Amino acid sequence: MESEKGTLPMNEVYNPGMNVYSEIYRKSLEDPENFWAKQAEILTWYSKWNKILDDSKKPFYRWFVGGKLNVSYNAVDRHLEQHRRNKAAYIWVGENGEEKIVTYDGLYRRINNLAKALLNLGIKKGDRIVLYLPMIIEAPVAMLAAARIGAVFSFVFAGFGAGALAERINDSKAVLLITADGGFRNGKVVELKKIADEALEMTSTVRNVIVIKHARNDVNMVEDRDIWYHEIVGDSHTYVEPEHMDANDPLFILYTSGTTGKPKGAVHSTGGYSVWVASTLKWAFNPDEDDRWWCAADIGWITGHSYIVFAPLILGLTSIMYEGSITYPEPDRLWEIIEKYRVNILYTSPTAIRTLMKFGEKYPQRHDLSTLKVLGTVGEPINPAAWKWYYEIIGNSRCPIIDTYWQTETGGFMIAPQRGLGLPPLKPGSATFPLPGVDPAILDDAGKEVRTGEKGYIVFRRPWPGMLMTVNNDDERYVKTYFSKFPGYYYCGDYAVKDEDGYYWLLGRSDEVMNVSGHRLGTIEIEDAIVATGLAVEAAVFGKPDPVKGEAISAFVVPKDANADRHELISEIRKRIRADLGPIYVPDEIRIVKLLPKTRSGKIMRRVVKAVALNQIPGDLTTLEDSTSVDEIKSAIEAFK
Ligand code: PRX
């Protein structure tokens, strides 16, 4: 950490306006009632709340209690009256270079049309809808149409497989699925409808499937269940009165990996979440009215929900939306889009930067990137080499890098440099300071605050408006996961350290969760899926440091049939994980072993597998049941060399 200080020309991104930040931050903690009452004016409310924060049922905090609003109204309708009718809400770019500009008025019409079609299908306020869509305009349209009529949507990332989709449909008890025939990725069509059909075999709640024609691949339409989108949404000028939703009605459920095999459905609120995402985007990036904002994430993840859809639309911005791979057809795709559409703010992940860095400077140098003024990252700690490349080569040493630390559950940014409140001098790899209302602490195992410079668990000592309300159908898991390790405090599951200047440095997960290319994947989820193939009796999965992905998935597997051909077995396991969970879950390496290290009570000691595999000291082995298992791991590694 020390050595990284002063290695970059920080003065160029230094703005002595830190005082504004300190003042606002102090107010947010000293007088949260007034602070949030004022901040909530970022939205238009049908009726105001009667209480800013109800904490009578801790840790089930409720914000803006009694307030009424509609998010689709806030994201679209109100802009029509504010001279943004013909402003582009989205500039959509397809992988094949196709482009579509959708104005606020165009978005408004699409949302109303779909909202009407949903009502015609009998969808009511409170019903659950699953969206399994590629990066197409209909994705934000579907999210906002659901919000308009008060239906709760759950978006399932289009890279997930049939098993993962089915699990989310079942957990959310969705009555409707909206999908597309297919999406594009690296020049190929991903057959989403086909995967959805497989998932629907494993579910029973879905009454109808709306299918968007996009990739034009052949699909099977099931009679009385499946409906073409274009056949139910005409382009007539329909108007659907937005439902007056309670601030604490759920807006959406988004599943994320945890420390068990079952993903958790984080439930986000209508009011608090919307105030939070719009405020945090403004504080951290401070976009101007005419800026072109590009959050280059997928809508299926929280980054896309909050910063491709809700925050930029609530603020009335113009966003770029791109469907496809960042290296297709060539590794200058991102730079080409920035030049062509004169993008001002780019927000992406360290893994994307490292991927593009590999191809060298010649790709960005082919393009005029001079419109860029701010850069951002999310998903994992950014290593100084990637920071430097991003800062110097992409930002031409002019653009501050807004490193945003947050999670699916937090709804929006928690720790980040805040351009809107005065940037601090940046330190590559540090997310710097908390946002207003965020009260972090770093604790040791005993729950005591660590000293400056010491590593510990990062927690938040008080609630904030964007926090999840609960885990879908599982209040107990909500309490256990987030509020039991350090009672009263929200536990993030990350390690962090605070330096002598008060900067926060995030140091990665402190639980059984991996961070693979900025995606949060549960080790146990993958182990369960490997065993569920029927080809293995047990498996241990862990994240192995990887220069591009951050972590790569490594699996040690005990086969059911000890005599099975290893190569065939490995490729079959890969194939089945891809179909069940999705391509991002496929282990980068699978090694076959006869046994795994376990405790005497039979628990697999993942930490021992990881340490031995990485040639580290495995720590305490006294609870190990059979010490030959350690040699097994060693010889599996040897065999592979
Ligand atoms: O470990 C942290 C890491 O990503 C986790 C959250 O993952 P997810 O819920 O999928 O959301 C990703 C997008 C917000 C965190 O617990 N993480 C995210 N951003 C950063 C980060 N780690 C360090 N620095 C960041 N900027």
XYZ file of C-alpha atoms and ligand atoms in Angstrom:
667
model
C 0.000 0.000 0.000
C 2.720 2.413 1.036
C 4.685 1.766 -2.107
C 1.743 2.665 -4.304
C 1.442 6.136 -2.882
C 2.904 8.902 -4.917
C 3.486 6.765 -7.968
C 0.937 8.667 -10.006
C 0.476 12.301 -10.892
C -2.341 12.716 -8.408
C -2.402 16.457 -8.477
C -4.125 16.355 -11.805
C -7.125 14.669 -10.293
C -6.935 16.542 -7.051
C -9.711 18.881 -6.330
C -9.499 20.664 -3.027
C -13.272 20.601 -2.685
C -12.991 17.869 -0.040
C -14.473 20.351 2.406
C -17.839 20.079 0.716
C -17.674 16.342 1.174
C -16.693 16.530 4.829
C -19.498 18.943 5.574
C -22.175 16.938 3.790
C -20.931 13.654 5.167
C -20.985 15.050 8.696
C -24.539 16.354 8.263
C -25.712 13.009 6.909
C -24.643 11.275 10.102
C -25.513 14.005 12.582
C -28.941 14.827 11.289
C -30.098 11.958 9.074
C -33.776 12.948 9.273
C -33.265 16.341 7.659
C -30.558 15.111 5.398
C -32.689 12.359 3.836
C -35.833 14.461 3.759
C -33.994 16.931 1.568
C -32.242 14.291 -0.478
C -35.512 12.461 -1.236
C -36.565 15.479 -3.297
C -34.489 13.946 -6.055
C -37.730 12.007 -6.725
C -41.279 13.114 -7.402
C -43.625 11.692 -4.751
C -47.407 11.346 -4.931
C -47.449 11.828 -1.211
C -44.708 12.415 1.286
C -43.625 9.967 3.971
C -44.557 10.413 7.595
C -41.350 8.930 8.931
C -37.899 8.947 7.357
C -36.654 5.809 9.071
C -38.580 3.246 11.034
C -36.104 1.157 12.976
C -38.572 -0.335 15.414
C -38.109 -3.827 13.937
C -34.334 -3.937 13.591
C -32.700 -5.084 11.349
C -35.774 -4.748 9.111
C -35.323 -1.065 8.500
C -38.003 0.821 6.591
C -37.316 4.144 4.870
C -39.679 6.951 3.874
C -42.527 5.170 5.605
C -45.925 6.064 4.215
C -44.459 7.777 1.135
C -46.108 7.028 -2.210
C -44.419 7.051 -5.589
C -43.973 5.208 -8.831
C -40.507 4.500 -10.190
C -41.585 4.357 -13.831
C -43.144 7.808 -13.426
C -39.887 9.073 -11.933
C -37.732 7.434 -14.569
C -39.736 8.535 -17.579
C -43.046 10.438 -17.325
C -41.726 13.390 -15.404
C -38.948 13.982 -17.932
C -41.492 14.565 -20.674
C -42.626 17.660 -18.834
C -39.058 18.747 -18.208
C -37.938 19.269 -21.801
C -36.469 15.841 -22.124
C -39.190 14.366 -24.321
C -36.904 14.148 -27.344
C -33.717 13.541 -25.455
C -32.139 10.131 -25.971
C -32.620 7.898 -22.954
C -30.632 5.127 -24.606
C -28.285 4.856 -27.506
C -28.353 1.143 -28.086
C -25.576 -0.596 -30.000
C -25.819 -4.194 -31.108
C -22.885 -6.540 -31.479
C -23.188 -6.369 -35.244
C -22.982 -2.574 -35.140
C -26.720 -1.980 -35.479
C -27.883 1.086 -33.549
C -31.124 2.327 -32.097
C -31.813 5.609 -30.371
C -34.669 5.577 -27.928
C -35.855 8.923 -26.630
C -37.599 9.448 -23.315
C -40.822 9.695 -25.263
C -40.077 6.449 -27.081
C -39.315 4.747 -23.813
C -42.519 6.113 -22.309
C -44.595 4.700 -25.134
C -42.926 1.310 -25.005
C -43.395 1.078 -21.244
C -47.051 2.007 -21.416
C -47.699 -0.479 -24.201
C -46.089 -3.323 -22.337
C -47.714 -2.315 -19.054
C -51.085 -2.528 -20.802
C -50.249 -5.939 -22.245
C -49.228 -7.167 -18.803
C -52.524 -5.994 -17.338
C -54.345 -7.767 -20.168
C -52.562 -10.964 -19.207
C -53.938 -10.582 -15.715
C -50.733 -9.463 -14.037
C -51.542 -7.600 -10.849
C -49.743 -5.463 -8.319
C -47.487 -7.688 -6.204
C -47.233 -10.481 -8.821
C -43.737 -11.717 -9.552
C -42.282 -11.607 -13.063
C -38.991 -13.146 -14.135
C -37.000 -11.445 -16.900
C -34.453 -13.520 -18.769
C -33.207 -11.126 -21.394
C -30.158 -10.052 -23.329
C -28.994 -6.418 -23.409
C -31.860 -5.069 -25.473
C -34.068 -2.030 -25.037
C -36.936 -4.283 -24.006
C -34.990 -5.115 -20.838
C -35.341 -1.664 -19.209
C -38.802 -1.425 -20.779
C -39.878 -4.632 -19.028
C -38.381 -3.553 -15.699
C -40.195 -0.239 -15.829
C -43.462 -1.681 -17.151
C -43.465 -4.043 -14.172
C -42.730 -1.142 -11.829
C -45.521 0.884 -13.448
C -48.186 -1.646 -12.535
C -46.582 -2.635 -9.236
C -45.423 -6.095 -10.273
C -42.148 -7.208 -8.719
C -39.579 -8.311 -11.255
C -36.601 -10.562 -10.871
C -34.007 -10.342 -13.607
C -31.989 -13.446 -14.327
C -28.716 -12.752 -16.121
C -28.853 -14.203 -19.643
C -25.578 -16.049 -19.041
C -27.247 -18.317 -16.497
C -28.228 -21.868 -17.392
C -31.581 -23.651 -17.129
C -31.065 -24.915 -13.576
C -30.166 -21.465 -12.265
C -33.154 -19.909 -14.050
C -35.552 -22.583 -12.725
C -34.306 -22.088 -9.188
C -34.981 -18.357 -9.361
C -38.422 -18.838 -10.914
C -39.308 -21.282 -8.163
C -38.006 -19.163 -5.338
C -39.778 -16.048 -6.577
C -42.951 -17.967 -7.555
C -43.105 -16.024 -10.802
C -46.317 -16.182 -12.815
C -44.817 -14.712 -15.981
C -41.516 -15.031 -17.785
C -40.312 -12.489 -20.327
C -37.515 -13.699 -22.554
C -36.178 -13.395 -26.105
C -35.623 -15.910 -28.861
C -31.901 -15.333 -28.453
C -29.115 -12.887 -27.757
C -25.747 -12.246 -29.373
C -22.392 -13.022 -27.856
C -19.107 -13.191 -29.739
C -20.897 -13.435 -33.039
C -22.982 -16.410 -31.926
C -26.605 -16.675 -30.905
C -27.345 -17.724 -27.334
C -30.654 -19.555 -27.550
C -32.421 -18.078 -24.570
C -35.901 -19.355 -25.337
C -34.599 -22.889 -25.587
C -32.902 -22.596 -22.200
C -36.068 -21.049 -20.781
C -38.108 -24.005 -22.076
C -35.788 -26.383 -20.245
C -36.088 -24.329 -17.074
C -39.863 -24.276 -17.313
C -39.897 -28.075 -17.201
C -38.577 -27.721 -13.660
C -41.118 -25.140 -12.524
C -44.865 -24.908 -12.200
C -45.817 -21.326 -11.382
C -45.375 -19.629 -14.774
C -48.641 -19.167 -16.683
C -47.314 -17.291 -19.697
C -44.083 -16.599 -21.502
C -43.651 -13.415 -23.515
C -41.016 -13.872 -26.223
C -39.209 -10.958 -27.871
C -38.032 -11.515 -31.413
C -34.442 -10.374 -31.465
C -31.878 -12.871 -32.797
C -34.459 -14.413 -35.158
C -33.381 -17.963 -34.388
C -36.045 -20.658 -34.527
C -37.976 -21.183 -31.334
C -40.655 -23.496 -30.138
C -43.815 -21.638 -29.069
C -45.993 -23.579 -26.651
C -49.676 -23.095 -27.357
C -51.707 -21.245 -24.733
C -48.534 -20.412 -22.834
C -46.128 -18.554 -25.121
C -46.885 -15.216 -26.740
C -44.852 -13.073 -29.109
C -44.078 -9.680 -27.626
C -44.748 -7.865 -30.902
C -48.187 -9.424 -31.124
C -49.326 -8.088 -27.769
C -47.725 -4.673 -27.770
C -49.062 -2.559 -30.564
C -47.662 0.869 -31.188
C -50.874 2.558 -30.308
C -50.716 5.387 -27.804
C -51.779 3.590 -24.692
C -51.597 5.150 -21.271
C -51.493 3.165 -18.081
C -51.894 5.146 -14.904
C -48.877 4.352 -12.712
C -49.742 2.510 -9.495
C -49.214 4.597 -6.404
C -46.716 2.356 -4.684
C -45.709 2.453 -1.099
C -42.059 3.393 -0.522
C -41.609 -0.009 1.076
C -43.309 -2.078 -1.581
C -40.664 -4.265 -3.180
C -39.393 -3.052 -6.555
C -37.372 -6.110 -7.511
C -35.649 -9.233 -6.276
C -32.127 -9.944 -7.417
C -30.440 -13.215 -6.583
C -26.860 -13.341 -5.475
C -24.517 -16.063 -4.318
C -23.897 -16.643 -0.678
C -22.238 -19.157 1.547
C -24.766 -21.933 1.006
C -25.696 -23.702 -2.208
C -28.874 -21.662 -2.592
C -28.682 -18.121 -3.980
C -30.296 -15.396 -1.896
C -32.989 -13.169 -3.348
C -32.135 -9.645 -2.217
C -35.401 -7.697 -2.050
C -35.064 -3.991 -2.870
C -37.547 -1.299 -1.992
C -39.299 1.218 -4.198
C -38.539 4.465 -2.347
C -35.286 4.031 -0.452
C -33.580 2.206 -3.301
C -34.550 4.864 -5.853
C -33.398 7.745 -3.663
C -30.150 5.891 -3.026
C -29.207 5.009 -6.593
C -29.987 8.446 -8.005
C -28.164 10.213 -5.151
C -25.095 8.006 -5.278
C -24.702 8.387 -9.047
C -24.836 12.123 -8.652
C -22.444 12.275 -5.713
C -19.857 9.920 -7.159
C -19.865 10.786 -10.873
C -21.709 14.092 -11.004
C -22.842 13.706 -14.627
C -23.961 16.809 -16.494
C -27.301 17.044 -18.249
C -25.721 16.545 -21.661
C -23.201 13.907 -20.734
C -23.264 10.509 -22.330
C -23.028 7.970 -19.585
C -21.901 4.432 -20.248
C -22.169 1.823 -17.562
C -20.744 -1.115 -19.499
C -22.181 -3.820 -17.253
C -24.968 -6.279 -17.994
C -28.452 -5.286 -16.901
C -28.805 -8.720 -15.295
C -26.483 -7.746 -12.444
C -27.046 -5.108 -9.785
C -24.644 -2.729 -11.525
C -26.912 -2.751 -14.554
C -30.116 -2.468 -12.521
C -28.914 0.527 -10.563
C -26.682 2.320 -13.041
C -27.955 1.409 -16.519
C -31.608 1.580 -15.647
C -32.812 3.267 -12.469
C -30.265 5.952 -11.545
C -29.549 7.355 -15.022
C -33.230 7.397 -15.956
C -34.285 9.016 -12.709
C -31.654 11.686 -13.382
C -32.777 12.034 -17.018
C -29.414 11.112 -18.551
C -28.483 9.631 -21.897
C -26.978 6.157 -21.545
C -25.124 3.970 -23.949
C -26.293 0.382 -23.924
C -24.255 -2.256 -25.709
C -25.203 -5.854 -26.384
C -22.218 -8.079 -26.937
C -18.665 -8.850 -26.108
C -16.104 -6.090 -25.492
C -13.592 -7.883 -27.690
C -15.900 -8.549 -30.620
C -15.212 -8.271 -33.496
C -11.929 -6.764 -32.262
C -10.501 -5.694 -28.928
C -11.213 -2.047 -29.664
C -14.976 -2.365 -29.404
C -15.246 -0.247 -26.286
C -12.956 2.454 -27.665
C -14.755 2.476 -30.990
C -18.093 3.044 -29.260
C -16.639 5.810 -27.078
C -15.341 7.602 -30.154
C -18.443 7.105 -32.265
C -20.941 8.201 -29.613
C -18.715 10.714 -27.866
C -19.011 9.059 -24.490
C -18.130 11.268 -21.509
C -18.189 8.834 -18.617
C -17.200 5.189 -18.758
C -17.948 2.877 -15.864
C -16.613 -0.673 -16.173
C -14.808 -3.404 -14.242
C -11.148 -4.081 -13.464
C -11.496 -7.435 -15.203
C -12.593 -5.721 -18.421
C -9.676 -3.303 -18.146
C -7.201 -6.141 -17.615
C -8.684 -8.060 -20.544
C -8.303 -5.070 -22.864
C -4.887 -4.152 -21.480
C -3.585 -7.512 -22.654
C -4.119 -6.461 -26.268
C -1.917 -3.408 -25.879
C -2.185 0.317 -26.383
C -2.565 0.145 -30.114
C -6.291 -0.549 -29.821
C -7.259 2.482 -27.738
C -4.791 4.582 -29.718
C -6.767 3.961 -32.886
C -9.566 6.067 -31.436
C -10.256 9.572 -30.264
C -11.122 9.202 -26.602
C -10.922 12.900 -25.832
C -14.596 13.200 -24.895
C -13.999 11.115 -21.764
C -13.893 13.116 -18.567
C -14.547 10.594 -15.810
C -13.800 6.874 -15.521
C -15.174 4.385 -13.036
C -14.719 0.810 -11.881
C -16.694 -1.729 -9.921
C -16.728 -5.352 -8.886
C -13.400 -6.027 -7.253
C -10.359 -4.189 -5.986
C -8.486 -2.639 -8.913
C -4.805 -3.502 -9.022
C -2.458 -0.517 -9.461
C -1.212 -1.683 -12.885
C -4.740 -1.743 -14.297
C -5.539 1.574 -12.590
C -2.480 3.170 -14.162
C -3.315 1.877 -17.632
C -6.908 3.019 -17.345
C -5.842 6.408 -16.026
C -3.004 7.079 -18.454
C -3.941 5.285 -21.662
C -7.715 5.577 -21.599
C -8.139 8.765 -19.598
C -5.015 10.466 -20.962
C -4.111 11.344 -17.345
C -7.045 13.757 -17.238
C -9.908 11.678 -15.888
C -10.361 10.737 -12.255
C -11.064 7.085 -11.575
C -14.101 6.523 -9.434
C -13.528 3.135 -7.797
C -16.908 2.162 -6.379
C -17.215 -0.416 -3.630
C -20.682 -1.873 -3.104
C -22.773 -5.037 -3.387
C -26.040 -6.407 -4.729
C -27.470 -5.966 -1.252
C -26.380 -2.352 -0.799
C -28.323 -1.221 -3.874
C -25.772 1.442 -4.772
C -22.265 2.741 -4.092
C -21.081 2.649 -0.473
C -17.462 3.740 -0.669
C -16.170 5.761 -3.614
C -14.481 9.030 -4.506
C -17.221 11.592 -4.963
C -16.707 13.950 -7.810
C -19.931 15.749 -7.001
C -18.793 16.614 -3.485
C -15.135 17.361 -4.186
C -12.653 14.701 -5.119
C -10.006 13.600 -2.677
C -6.506 12.929 -4.028
C -6.856 9.444 -5.491
C -4.803 6.443 -4.426
C -4.869 3.609 -6.983
C -6.604 0.604 -5.436
C -8.453 2.498 -2.722
C -12.176 3.186 -3.002
C -11.388 6.170 -0.721
C -14.286 7.420 1.438
C -17.840 6.459 2.405
C -20.844 8.054 0.746
C -23.163 10.257 2.803
C -25.100 8.189 5.309
C -22.629 5.295 5.168
C -20.978 4.597 8.494
C -18.286 1.932 8.084
C -16.070 0.306 10.666
C -13.422 -2.386 10.442
C -13.634 -5.063 13.106
C -11.553 -7.978 14.311
C -12.927 -11.445 15.086
C -13.998 -10.322 18.513
C -15.976 -7.410 17.078
C -13.533 -4.762 18.240
C -12.396 -2.025 15.895
C -8.949 -2.717 14.504
C -6.205 -0.111 14.566
C -5.379 2.057 11.544
C -3.537 -0.027 8.961
C -4.831 -3.348 10.318
C -6.933 -5.706 8.267
C -10.390 -6.651 9.495
C -14.011 -7.206 8.471
C -15.805 -4.221 7.039
C -19.261 -3.537 8.511
C -21.783 -0.714 8.345
C -22.946 0.609 11.664
C -26.198 2.098 10.511
C -28.802 1.473 7.823
C -28.902 3.443 4.567
C -31.871 3.943 2.206
C -30.659 1.590 -0.544
C -30.147 -1.470 1.634
C -32.009 -4.674 0.907
C -35.232 -5.104 2.872
C -34.830 -8.834 3.380
C -34.019 -12.108 1.621
C -37.009 -13.299 -0.395
C -39.073 -15.767 1.664
C -36.353 -15.977 4.261
C -36.230 -13.284 6.931
C -34.166 -15.589 9.080
C -31.449 -15.903 6.475
C -31.387 -12.115 6.141
C -30.708 -11.727 9.850
C -28.244 -14.604 9.955
C -26.234 -13.550 6.902
C -25.930 -9.853 7.534
C -26.553 -9.147 11.203
C -25.399 -12.120 13.243
C -21.617 -12.119 12.911
C -21.507 -8.682 14.541
C -24.952 -8.120 16.050
C -26.420 -4.770 15.146
C -24.008 -4.168 12.288
C -24.419 -5.009 8.620
C -21.690 -7.503 7.730
C -20.461 -7.244 4.129
C -18.335 -10.383 3.919
C -15.267 -8.405 2.816
C -11.915 -7.638 4.358
C -10.734 -4.060 4.440
C -8.128 -1.795 5.920
C -8.173 1.913 6.637
C -4.921 3.791 6.161
C -3.508 6.690 8.136
C -5.240 9.207 5.842
C -8.621 7.585 6.450
C -8.804 5.898 3.026
C -10.556 2.551 2.775
C -8.898 -0.290 0.887
C -11.063 -3.298 0.110
C -9.174 -6.549 0.226
C -11.532 -9.236 -1.063
C -14.068 -11.658 0.381
C -13.816 -13.030 3.868
C -16.273 -15.886 3.237
C -16.770 -18.870 0.922
C -17.597 -16.665 -2.024
C -15.383 -16.127 -5.078
C -15.011 -13.071 -7.244
C -14.542 -14.274 -10.806
C -14.272 -11.499 -13.387
C -16.190 -9.254 -11.029
C -18.951 -11.844 -10.614
C -19.783 -13.145 -7.225
C -19.983 -16.931 -7.298
C -20.579 -19.277 -4.379
C -18.113 -22.146 -4.022
C -20.776 -24.383 -2.487
C -23.213 -23.677 -5.322
C -20.678 -25.097 -7.788
C -19.783 -28.043 -5.563
C -23.466 -28.931 -5.301
C -23.849 -28.721 -9.066
C -20.827 -30.950 -9.626
C -22.223 -33.584 -7.285
C -25.672 -33.206 -8.861
C -24.233 -34.366 -12.198
C -24.124 -37.835 -10.632
C -20.556 -38.204 -11.885
C -18.901 -37.183 -8.640
C -19.361 -38.093 -5.018
C -17.878 -34.917 -3.693
C -16.087 -31.773 -4.746
C -14.159 -28.854 -3.296
C -14.202 -25.563 -5.163
C -12.141 -22.466 -4.481
C -10.920 -19.317 -6.198
C -7.387 -19.383 -7.503
C -5.662 -16.030 -8.119
C -5.776 -15.158 -11.811
C -4.122 -12.178 -13.504
C -7.139 -11.304 -15.667
C -10.191 -12.697 -13.894
C -9.103 -11.819 -10.373
C -10.001 -15.360 -9.364
C -10.388 -18.471 -11.507
C -12.539 -21.415 -10.473
C -10.624 -24.469 -9.362
C -12.389 -27.744 -8.518
C -11.079 -30.916 -6.927
C -13.441 -33.760 -7.591
C -13.810 -37.300 -6.268
C -15.395 -39.322 -9.101
C -18.164 -41.818 -8.566
C -16.477 -44.286 -10.881
C -12.812 -44.475 -9.932
C -11.991 -46.057 -13.286
C -13.692 -43.454 -15.450
C -11.601 -41.789 -18.157
C -10.420 -38.498 -16.619
C -10.614 -36.415 -19.763
C -14.109 -37.571 -20.590
C -15.219 -37.085 -17.029
C -13.855 -33.563 -16.857
C -15.403 -32.521 -20.142
C -18.757 -34.029 -19.181
C -18.757 -32.192 -15.839
C -17.928 -28.952 -17.642
C -20.713 -29.485 -20.146
C -23.282 -30.170 -17.467
C -22.306 -27.191 -15.290
C -22.571 -24.957 -18.345
C -26.097 -26.183 -19.048
C -27.223 -26.125 -15.434
C -25.667 -23.004 -13.895
C -24.313 -21.238 -16.985
C -20.968 -20.591 -18.676
C -19.590 -18.264 -15.994
C -19.716 -21.108 -13.484
C -17.654 -23.586 -15.508
C -14.471 -24.373 -13.550
C -11.244 -23.249 -15.182
C -9.569 -26.336 -13.856
C -10.940 -29.635 -12.618
C -8.673 -32.141 -10.921
C -9.617 -35.664 -10.059
C -8.631 -36.997 -6.632
C -9.427 -40.127 -4.634
C -10.367 -38.266 -1.486
C -10.663 -34.764 -0.093
C -9.470 -33.392 3.234
C -12.326 -33.456 5.715
C -12.921 -32.782 9.354
C -13.830 -35.714 11.561
C -17.409 -34.573 11.382
C -17.247 -34.943 7.604
C -17.032 -31.315 6.466
C -14.827 -30.721 3.448
C -11.908 -28.476 4.390
C -11.922 -26.176 1.423
C -9.304 -23.908 2.963
C -6.878 -26.854 3.168
C -7.476 -27.816 -0.460
C -6.898 -24.231 -1.500
C -3.759 -23.770 0.581
C -2.174 -27.021 -0.594
C -3.116 -26.362 -4.200
C -1.615 -22.881 -4.025
C 1.469 -24.177 -2.277
C 0.709 -22.239 0.868
C 0.839 -23.372 4.463
C -2.499 -25.070 5.141
C -2.778 -23.913 8.756
C -4.303 -25.996 11.498
C -4.693 -29.631 10.406
C -5.550 -31.146 13.757
C -9.193 -31.630 12.850
C -8.290 -33.470 9.657
C -9.798 -36.929 9.412
C -7.282 -38.550 7.079
C -3.959 -36.858 6.424
C -3.345 -38.784 3.205
C -5.957 -36.494 1.619
C -3.412 -33.665 1.684
C -0.950 -35.810 -0.243
C -3.743 -36.579 -2.689
C -4.139 -32.897 -3.504
C -0.376 -32.517 -3.834
C -0.101 -35.437 -6.217
C -3.089 -34.227 -8.265
C -1.216 -30.971 -8.756
C 2.019 -32.790 -9.558
C 0.267 -34.990 -12.104
C -0.928 -31.887 -13.863
C 2.457 -30.157 -14.107
O -16.223 -8.369 -2.586
C -16.804 -7.142 -2.957
C -16.680 -6.970 -4.457
O -17.871 -7.487 -5.009
C -18.743 -7.923 -3.977
C -20.170 -7.647 -4.351
O -20.522 -8.410 -5.465
P -21.922 -8.226 -6.159
O -22.987 -8.278 -5.136
O -21.994 -9.201 -7.261
O -21.901 -6.773 -6.723
C -20.942 -6.396 -7.647
C -21.229 -5.007 -8.128
C -21.512 -4.027 -7.072
C -18.294 -7.171 -2.762
O -18.706 -7.798 -1.571
N -16.524 -5.568 -4.861
C -17.412 -4.831 -5.546
N -16.897 -3.621 -5.836
C -15.658 -3.578 -5.315
C -15.421 -4.815 -4.679
N -14.263 -5.059 -4.038
C -13.334 -4.086 -4.015
N -13.475 -2.896 -4.620
C -14.617 -2.581 -5.281
N -14.740 -1.417 -5.887
